[in-house]
């Protein structure tokens, strides 16, 4: 069983690469951003709450996010494992994930972090916004706030997983397939 955290700042390519890994290793892919967007589209209570934060580029509160993630893992638990994309984003989310997986006698196998410079991220997100129409990808201020949130609350998780000897940095710049090959090298070593 492999439980992978695919990590990196907004625009690092987590969603694209998660899909490739999911297919290669038959893992269940959970993107917390996608779950929130699905709830917003369907005007659920969770969606209405998350939208307030997402529109500004702020993180959705931990309690809400952790409860949602717990529900998905409980429903989709499987023997191959999970790829967590966009979760955890804070230390309390990482601790909650650890306890949740402990209940199933398992743990995070590795955090694979896509490393990309900030100026490249901003341009990638603005380009993605033109195609996808995602509101939080179309406004430079919101993008900058998301990157700020990443550095103030999320980047610290590098140390959290390094301490457990399961942090793996991967160069996230280049062709999509080239980056997938770098991730596959790490995956095969786990
Ligand atoms: P993403 O699709 O991963 O770029 O996430 C889009 C937005 O959803 C983020 O800017 C946050 O507002 C929210 N979000 C997604 N995942 C999380 C999380 N693990 N914790 C808090 N907020 C999240």
Coordinates of N, CA and C and ligand atoms in Angstrom, one line a residue:
X1 N 0.8 -1.2 0.0 CA 0.0 0.0 0.0 C 0.9 1.3 0.0
X2 N 0.5 2.2 -0.8 CA 1.3 3.5 -0.9 C 0.3 4.6 -0.6
X3 N 0.7 5.5 0.4 CA -0.1 6.7 0.6 C 0.8 7.9 0.4
X4 N 0.5 8.6 -0.7 CA 1.4 9.7 -1.1 C 0.8 11.0 -0.9
X5 N 1.6 11.9 -0.3 CA 1.2 13.3 -0.3 C 1.9 14.0 -1.5
X6 N 1.1 14.5 -2.4 CA 1.7 15.3 -3.5 C 1.7 16.8 -3.1
X7 N 2.8 17.4 -3.0 CA 3.0 18.6 -2.3 C 3.6 19.7 -3.2
X8 N 3.3 20.9 -2.9 CA 3.9 22.0 -3.7 C 3.0 23.2 -3.6
X9 N 3.5 24.4 -4.0 CA 2.7 25.6 -4.0 C 1.6 25.6 -5.1
X10 N 0.7 26.5 -5.0 CA -0.3 26.6 -6.0 C 0.3 26.7 -7.4
X11 N -0.1 26.0 -8.4 CA 0.5 26.1 -9.7 C 1.7 25.2 -9.9
X12 N 2.0 24.4 -9.0 CA 3.2 23.5 -9.1 C 2.9 22.3 -10.0
X13 N 1.6 22.1 -10.3 CA 1.3 21.0 -11.2 C 0.8 19.7 -10.5
X14 N 0.4 19.9 -9.2 CA -0.1 18.8 -8.4 C -1.2 18.0 -9.0
X15 N -2.2 18.7 -9.5 CA -3.4 18.1 -10.1 C -3.0 17.2 -11.3
X16 N -2.2 17.8 -12.2 CA -1.8 17.1 -13.4 C -1.0 15.9 -13.1
X17 N -0.1 16.0 -12.2 CA 0.8 14.8 -11.9 C 0.0 13.8 -11.0
X18 N -0.9 14.3 -10.2 CA -1.7 13.3 -9.4 C -2.4 12.4 -10.3
X19 N -3.0 12.9 -11.3 CA -3.8 12.1 -12.2 C -2.9 11.0 -12.9
X20 N -1.7 11.4 -13.2 CA -0.7 10.4 -13.9 C -0.4 9.3 -12.9
X21 N -0.1 9.7 -11.6 CA 0.3 8.7 -10.6 C -0.9 7.8 -10.3
X22 N -2.0 8.4 -10.2 CA -3.2 7.6 -9.9 C -3.3 6.5 -10.9
X23 N -3.2 6.8 -12.2 CA -3.3 5.8 -13.3 C -2.2 4.7 -13.2
X24 N -1.0 5.2 -13.0 CA 0.2 4.3 -12.9 C 0.1 3.3 -11.7
X25 N -0.4 3.8 -10.6 CA -0.3 3.0 -9.4 C -1.6 2.6 -8.8
X26 N -2.7 2.9 -9.5 CA -4.1 2.6 -9.1 C -4.4 3.0 -7.7
X27 N -4.0 4.3 -7.4 CA -4.3 4.9 -6.1 C -5.6 5.7 -6.2
X28 N -6.2 5.9 -5.0 CA -7.4 6.8 -5.0 C -6.9 8.2 -4.8
X29 N -7.3 9.1 -5.8 CA -6.8 10.5 -5.8 C -7.9 11.3 -5.0
X30 N -7.4 12.0 -4.0 CA -8.3 13.0 -3.3 C -7.7 14.4 -3.5
X31 N -8.4 15.2 -4.1 CA -8.0 16.6 -4.2 C -9.0 17.4 -3.4
X32 N -8.5 18.0 -2.3 CA -9.5 18.7 -1.4 C -10.0 20.0 -2.2
X33 N -9.2 20.6 -3.0 CA -9.7 21.7 -3.8 C -10.8 21.3 -4.7
X34 N -10.7 20.1 -5.4 CA -11.7 19.6 -6.3 C -13.0 19.3 -5.5
X35 N -12.9 18.7 -4.3 CA -14.0 18.4 -3.5 C -14.8 19.7 -3.1
X36 N -14.0 20.8 -2.7 CA -14.6 22.1 -2.4 C -15.3 22.6 -3.6
X37 N -14.6 22.6 -4.8 CA -15.2 23.1 -6.0 C -16.5 22.4 -6.4
X38 N -16.5 21.1 -6.2 CA -17.7 20.3 -6.5 C -18.9 20.7 -5.6
X39 N -18.6 21.0 -4.3 CA -19.6 21.4 -3.3 C -20.1 22.8 -3.7
X40 N -19.2 23.7 -4.2 CA -19.6 25.1 -4.5 C -20.5 25.0 -5.7
X41 N -20.2 24.1 -6.7 CA -21.0 24.0 -7.9 C -22.4 23.5 -7.5
X42 N -22.5 22.7 -6.5 CA -23.8 22.1 -6.1 C -24.4 22.9 -5.0
X43 N -23.9 24.0 -4.7 CA -24.4 24.9 -3.6 C -24.7 24.2 -2.3
X44 N -23.8 23.3 -1.9 CA -24.1 22.6 -0.6 C -23.6 23.6 0.5
X45 N -24.0 23.3 1.7 CA -23.6 24.1 2.9 C -22.1 24.2 3.0
X46 N -21.4 23.0 2.8 CA -19.9 23.0 2.8 C -19.4 24.0 1.7
X47 N -20.0 23.9 0.5 CA -19.5 24.7 -0.6 C -19.7 26.2 -0.3
X48 N -20.8 26.6 0.3 CA -21.0 28.0 0.6 C -20.0 28.5 1.6
X49 N -19.7 27.6 2.5 CA -18.7 28.0 3.5 C -17.3 28.2 2.9
X50 N -16.9 27.1 2.1 CA -15.6 27.1 1.6 C -15.4 28.3 0.6
X51 N -16.4 28.6 -0.1 CA -16.3 29.7 -1.2 C -15.8 31.0 -0.6
X52 N -16.3 31.3 0.6 CA -15.9 32.6 1.3 C -14.4 32.7 1.4
X53 N -13.8 31.6 1.7 CA -12.3 31.6 1.9 C -11.6 31.5 0.5
X54 N -12.1 30.6 -0.3 CA -11.4 30.3 -1.6 C -11.4 31.5 -2.5
X55 N -12.5 32.3 -2.5 CA -12.5 33.5 -3.3 C -11.4 34.5 -3.0
X56 N -11.0 34.5 -1.7 CA -10.0 35.4 -1.3 C -8.6 34.8 -1.4
X57 N -8.5 33.5 -1.6 CA -7.2 32.8 -1.6 C -6.8 32.4 -0.3
X58 N -7.7 32.4 0.7 CA -7.4 32.0 2.1 C -7.6 30.5 2.2
X59 N -7.0 29.9 3.2 CA -7.2 28.5 3.4 C -8.6 28.3 4.1
X60 N -9.3 27.3 3.8 CA -10.6 26.9 4.5 C -10.2 26.4 5.9
X61 N -11.0 26.8 6.9 CA -10.5 26.4 8.3 C -10.3 24.9 8.4
X62 N -9.3 24.6 9.3 CA -8.8 23.2 9.5 C -10.0 22.2 9.8
X63 N -10.8 22.7 10.8 CA -11.8 21.7 11.2 C -12.7 21.2 10.1
X64 N -13.1 22.2 9.3 CA -14.0 21.9 8.1 C -13.3 20.9 7.1
X65 N -12.0 21.3 6.8 CA -11.3 20.5 5.9 C -11.0 19.1 6.4
X66 N -10.6 19.0 7.6 CA -10.2 17.7 8.2 C -11.5 16.8 8.2
X67 N -12.6 17.3 8.6 CA -13.9 16.5 8.7 C -14.2 16.0 7.3
X68 N -14.0 16.9 6.3 CA -14.4 16.5 4.9 C -13.4 15.4 4.5
X69 N -12.1 15.5 4.8 CA -11.1 14.6 4.3 C -11.4 13.2 5.0
X70 N -11.7 13.3 6.3 CA -12.0 12.0 7.1 C -13.1 11.3 6.4
X71 N -14.2 12.0 6.0 CA -15.3 11.3 5.3 C -14.9 10.6 4.1
X72 N -14.1 11.3 3.2 CA -13.7 10.7 2.0 C -12.8 9.5 2.2
X73 N -11.8 9.6 3.1 CA -11.0 8.4 3.4 C -11.8 7.3 3.9
X74 N -12.7 7.5 4.8 CA -13.5 6.4 5.3 C -14.3 5.8 4.2
X75 N -14.9 6.6 3.3 CA -15.7 6.0 2.2 C -14.8 5.2 1.2
X76 N -13.6 5.8 0.9 CA -12.9 5.3 -0.2 C -11.7 4.5 0.2
X77 N -11.6 4.0 1.5 CA -10.4 3.3 1.9 C -10.2 2.0 1.0
X78 N -9.0 1.8 0.6 CA -8.7 0.7 -0.3 C -7.3 0.2 -0.1
X79 N -7.0 -1.0 -0.6 CA -5.7 -1.6 -0.3 C -4.5 -1.1 -1.1
X80 N -4.8 -0.4 -2.1 CA -3.7 0.2 -2.9 C -3.1 1.4 -2.3
X81 N -4.0 2.3 -1.8 CA -3.6 3.5 -1.1 C -4.2 4.8 -1.8
X82 N -3.7 5.9 -1.3 CA -4.3 7.2 -1.7 C -3.2 8.1 -2.2
X83 N -3.6 9.0 -3.0 CA -2.7 10.2 -3.3 C -3.5 11.4 -2.9
X84 N -2.9 12.1 -1.9 CA -3.5 13.3 -1.3 C -2.9 14.5 -2.0
X85 N -3.8 15.2 -2.7 CA -3.4 16.4 -3.5 C -4.0 17.7 -2.9
X86 N -3.2 18.5 -2.3 CA -3.7 19.7 -1.7 C -4.1 19.5 -0.3
X87 N -3.7 18.4 0.3 CA -3.9 18.1 1.7 C -2.8 17.2 2.2
X88 N -2.2 17.4 3.3 CA -2.4 18.5 4.3 C -1.8 19.8 3.9
X89 N -2.3 20.9 4.4 CA -1.8 22.2 4.1 C -1.4 22.9 5.4
X90 N -1.7 22.3 6.5 CA -1.2 22.9 7.8 C -0.7 21.8 8.7
X91 N -0.1 22.2 9.8 CA 0.5 21.1 10.6 C -0.7 20.4 11.3
X92 N -1.8 21.1 11.7 CA -2.8 20.3 12.3 C -3.5 19.3 11.3
X93 N -3.5 19.7 10.0 CA -4.1 18.8 9.1 C -3.1 17.5 8.9
X94 N -1.8 17.8 9.0 CA -0.9 16.7 8.9 C -1.0 15.7 10.0
X95 N -1.2 16.3 11.2 CA -1.4 15.5 12.4 C -2.7 14.7 12.4
X96 N -3.7 15.3 11.9 CA -5.0 14.7 11.8 C -5.0 13.5 10.8
X97 N -4.2 13.7 9.7 CA -4.1 12.7 8.7 C -3.3 11.5 9.2
X98 N -2.3 11.8 10.0 CA -1.6 10.7 10.7 C -2.5 9.9 11.6
X99 N -3.3 10.5 12.4 CA -4.2 9.8 13.3 C -5.2 9.0 12.5
X100 N -5.7 9.6 11.4 CA -6.7 8.9 10.6 C -6.1 7.6 10.0
X101 N -4.9 7.7 9.4 CA -4.3 6.6 8.8 C -3.9 5.5 9.8
X102 N -3.5 6.0 11.0 CA -3.2 5.1 12.1 C -4.3 4.1 12.4
X103 N -5.6 4.7 12.3 CA -6.7 3.9 12.6 C -6.8 2.7 11.7
X104 N -6.2 2.8 10.5 CA -6.2 1.7 9.5 C -4.9 1.0 9.5
X105 N -4.1 1.2 10.5 CA -2.7 0.6 10.6 C -1.9 1.0 9.4
X106 N -2.0 2.2 8.9 CA -1.1 2.6 7.8 C -0.6 4.0 8.1
X107 N 0.2 4.5 7.2 CA 0.8 5.8 7.3 C 1.1 6.4 6.0
X108 N 1.7 7.6 6.0 CA 2.1 8.3 4.8 C 3.5 7.6 4.4
X109 N 3.5 7.1 3.1 CA 4.7 6.5 2.6 C 5.7 7.5 2.2
X110 N 5.2 8.6 1.6 CA 6.2 9.6 1.2 C 5.4 10.9 0.8
X111 N 6.1 12.0 1.0 CA 5.6 13.3 0.5 C 6.5 13.6 -0.7
X112 N 5.9 13.8 -1.9 CA 6.6 14.1 -3.1 C 6.3 15.6 -3.3
X113 N 7.3 16.4 -3.3 CA 7.1 17.9 -3.4 C 7.6 18.4 -4.7
X114 N 6.7 19.1 -5.4 CA 7.1 19.7 -6.7 C 7.7 21.0 -6.5
X115 N 8.9 21.2 -6.9 CA 9.6 22.5 -6.6 C 9.6 23.4 -7.8
X116 N 9.0 24.6 -7.6 CA 8.9 25.5 -8.8 C 9.0 27.0 -8.2
X117 N 9.8 27.8 -9.0 CA 10.0 29.2 -8.5 C 8.7 30.0 -8.6
X118 N 8.6 31.0 -7.7 CA 7.3 31.8 -7.6 C 6.9 32.5 -8.9
X119 N 7.9 33.1 -9.6 CA 7.5 33.8 -10.8 C 6.9 32.9 -11.9
X120 N 7.4 31.7 -11.9 CA 6.8 30.7 -12.9 C 5.4 30.3 -12.4
X121 N 5.2 30.2 -11.1 CA 3.9 29.8 -10.5 C 2.8 30.8 -10.9
X122 N 3.2 32.1 -10.7 CA 2.2 33.2 -11.0 C 1.8 33.1 -12.5
X123 N 2.8 33.0 -13.4 CA 2.4 33.0 -14.8 C 1.6 31.7 -15.2
X124 N 2.0 30.6 -14.6 CA 1.2 29.4 -14.9 C -0.2 29.5 -14.4
X125 N -0.4 30.1 -13.2 CA -1.8 30.2 -12.7 C -2.6 31.2 -13.5
X126 N -2.0 32.3 -14.0 CA -2.8 33.3 -14.8 C -3.2 32.6 -16.1
X127 N -2.3 31.8 -16.7 CA -2.6 31.1 -17.9 C -3.7 30.1 -17.7
X128 N -3.6 29.3 -16.6 CA -4.6 28.3 -16.3 C -6.0 29.0 -16.1
X129 N -6.0 30.2 -15.5 CA -7.2 30.9 -15.2 C -7.9 31.3 -16.5
X130 N -7.1 31.6 -17.6 CA -7.7 32.0 -18.9 C -8.5 30.8 -19.4
X131 N -7.9 29.6 -19.3 CA -8.5 28.4 -19.8 C -9.7 27.8 -19.0
X132 N -9.4 27.7 -17.7 CA -10.4 27.0 -16.8 C -11.5 28.0 -16.3
X133 N -11.2 29.3 -16.3 CA -12.2 30.2 -15.8 C -12.2 30.2 -14.2
X134 N -11.3 29.4 -13.6 CA -11.3 29.4 -12.1 C -11.0 30.8 -11.6
X135 N -12.0 31.2 -10.8 CA -11.9 32.6 -10.3 C -10.6 32.9 -9.5
X136 N -10.2 31.9 -8.7 CA -9.0 32.1 -7.9 C -7.7 32.0 -8.7
X137 N -7.8 31.7 -10.0 CA -6.6 31.6 -10.9 C -6.6 32.9 -11.8
X138 N -7.6 33.7 -11.7 CA -7.7 34.8 -12.7 C -7.4 36.2 -12.1
X139 N -7.1 36.2 -10.8 CA -6.9 37.5 -10.2 C -5.5 37.5 -9.5
X140 N -4.6 38.4 -10.0 CA -3.2 38.3 -9.4 C -3.1 38.5 -7.9
X141 N -4.0 39.3 -7.4 CA -4.0 39.5 -5.9 C -4.3 38.2 -5.1
X142 N -5.4 37.5 -5.7 CA -5.8 36.3 -5.0 C -4.7 35.2 -5.2
X143 N -4.0 35.2 -6.3 CA -2.9 34.2 -6.5 C -1.8 34.5 -5.6
X144 N -1.5 35.8 -5.4 CA -0.4 36.2 -4.5 C -0.7 35.8 -3.1
X145 N -2.0 36.0 -2.7 CA -2.4 35.6 -1.4 C -2.3 34.1 -1.2
X146 N -2.7 33.3 -2.2 CA -2.5 31.9 -2.1 C -1.1 31.4 -1.9
X147 N -0.2 32.1 -2.6 CA 1.2 31.8 -2.4 C 1.7 32.2 -1.0
X148 N 1.2 33.3 -0.6 CA 1.5 33.8 0.8 C 1.0 32.8 1.8
X149 N -0.2 32.3 1.7 CA -0.7 31.3 2.6 C 0.2 30.1 2.6
X150 N 0.6 29.7 1.4 CA 1.5 28.5 1.2 C 2.7 28.7 2.1
X151 N 3.4 29.9 1.9 CA 4.7 30.1 2.7 C 4.4 30.2 4.2
X152 N 3.3 30.8 4.6 CA 3.1 31.1 6.0 C 2.6 29.8 6.7
X153 N 1.7 29.0 6.1 CA 1.1 27.9 6.8 C 1.5 26.5 6.3
X154 N 1.8 26.4 5.0 CA 2.0 25.1 4.4 C 3.4 24.6 4.3
X155 N 4.3 25.6 3.9 CA 5.7 25.2 3.6 C 6.4 24.4 4.8
X156 N 5.9 24.8 6.0 CA 6.5 24.1 7.2 C 6.4 22.6 7.2
X157 N 5.4 22.1 6.4 CA 5.2 20.6 6.4 C 6.4 19.9 5.7
X158 N 7.3 20.7 5.0 CA 8.5 20.0 4.5 C 9.3 19.5 5.7
X159 N 9.4 20.3 6.7 CA 10.2 19.8 7.9 C 9.5 18.7 8.6
X160 N 8.1 18.8 8.7 CA 7.3 17.8 9.3 C 7.6 16.4 8.7
X161 N 7.6 16.3 7.4 CA 7.9 15.0 6.7 C 9.4 14.7 6.6
X162 N 10.2 15.7 6.6 CA 11.7 15.4 6.6 C 12.0 14.7 7.9
X163 N 11.4 15.1 9.0 CA 11.7 14.5 10.3 C 11.3 13.0 10.3
X164 N 10.4 12.7 9.5 CA 9.9 11.3 9.4 C 10.7 10.6 8.3
X165 N 11.7 11.3 7.7 CA 12.5 10.7 6.6 C 11.7 10.3 5.4
X166 N 10.6 11.1 5.1 CA 9.8 10.7 4.0 C 9.5 11.9 3.1
X167 N 10.4 12.8 3.0 CA 10.2 14.0 2.1 C 11.1 13.8 0.9
X168 N 10.5 14.0 -0.3 CA 11.2 13.8 -1.5 C 10.9 15.0 -2.4
X169 N 11.9 15.8 -2.6 CA 11.8 17.0 -3.5 C 12.0 16.6 -5.0
X170 N 11.2 17.1 -5.9 CA 11.3 16.8 -7.3 C 11.3 18.2 -8.1
X171 N 12.1 18.3 -9.0 CA 12.1 19.5 -9.9 C 10.8 19.5 -10.7
X172 N 10.0 20.6 -10.4 CA 8.7 20.7 -11.0 C 8.6 21.5 -12.3
X173 N 9.8 21.8 -12.9 CA 9.9 22.6 -14.1 C 10.3 21.7 -15.2
X174 N 9.6 21.8 -16.4 CA 9.9 21.0 -17.5 C 8.7 20.5 -18.2
X175 N 8.9 19.5 -19.1 CA 7.7 18.9 -19.8 C 6.9 18.1 -18.7
X176 N 5.6 18.0 -19.0 CA 4.8 17.2 -18.0 C 5.3 15.8 -17.9
X177 N 5.6 15.1 -19.0 CA 6.1 13.7 -19.0 C 7.4 13.6 -18.3
X178 N 8.3 14.6 -18.5 CA 9.6 14.6 -17.9 C 9.4 14.6 -16.3
X179 N 8.5 15.5 -15.9 CA 8.2 15.6 -14.4 C 7.6 14.3 -13.9
X180 N 6.7 13.7 -14.7 CA 6.1 12.4 -14.2 C 7.2 11.4 -14.1
X181 N 8.2 11.4 -15.0 CA 9.3 10.4 -14.9 C 10.1 10.6 -13.6
X182 N 10.3 11.8 -13.2 CA 11.0 12.1 -12.0 C 10.2 11.6 -10.8
X183 N 8.9 11.8 -10.8 CA 8.1 11.3 -9.7 C 8.1 9.8 -9.7
X184 N 8.0 9.2 -10.8 CA 7.9 7.7 -10.9 C 9.2 7.1 -10.3
X185 N 10.3 7.8 -10.6 CA 11.6 7.3 -10.0 C 11.5 7.3 -8.5
X186 N 10.9 8.4 -7.9 CA 10.8 8.4 -6.4 C 9.8 7.3 -6.0
X187 N 8.7 7.2 -6.7 CA 7.6 6.3 -6.3 C 8.2 4.8 -6.3
X188 N 9.0 4.5 -7.3 CA 9.5 3.2 -7.3 C 10.6 2.9 -6.3
X189 N 11.1 4.0 -5.6 CA 12.0 3.7 -4.6 C 11.4 3.6 -3.2
X190 N 10.0 3.8 -3.2 CA 9.3 3.8 -1.9 C 8.9 2.4 -1.5
Ligands
LIG1 P1 -6.3 23.9 -4.8 O1 -7.3 23.3 -5.8 O2 -5.6 22.8 -4.1 O3 -5.4 24.9 -5.4 O4 -7.2 24.6 -3.7 C1 -8.0 25.7 -4.0 C2 -8.4 26.4 -2.7 O5 -9.2 25.5 -1.9 C3 -7.3 26.8 -1.8 O6 -6.8 28.1 -2.1 C4 -8.0 26.8 -0.4 O7 -8.9 28.0 -0.3 C5 -9.0 25.6 -0.6 N1 -8.3 24.4 -0.1 C6 -8.0 23.3 -0.8 N2 -7.4 22.4 0.0 C7 -7.3 22.9 1.2 C8 -6.8 22.5 2.5 N3 -6.2 21.3 2.6 N4 -6.9 23.3 3.6 C9 -7.5 24.5 3.5 N5 -8.0 25.0 2.3 C10 -7.9 24.2 1.2

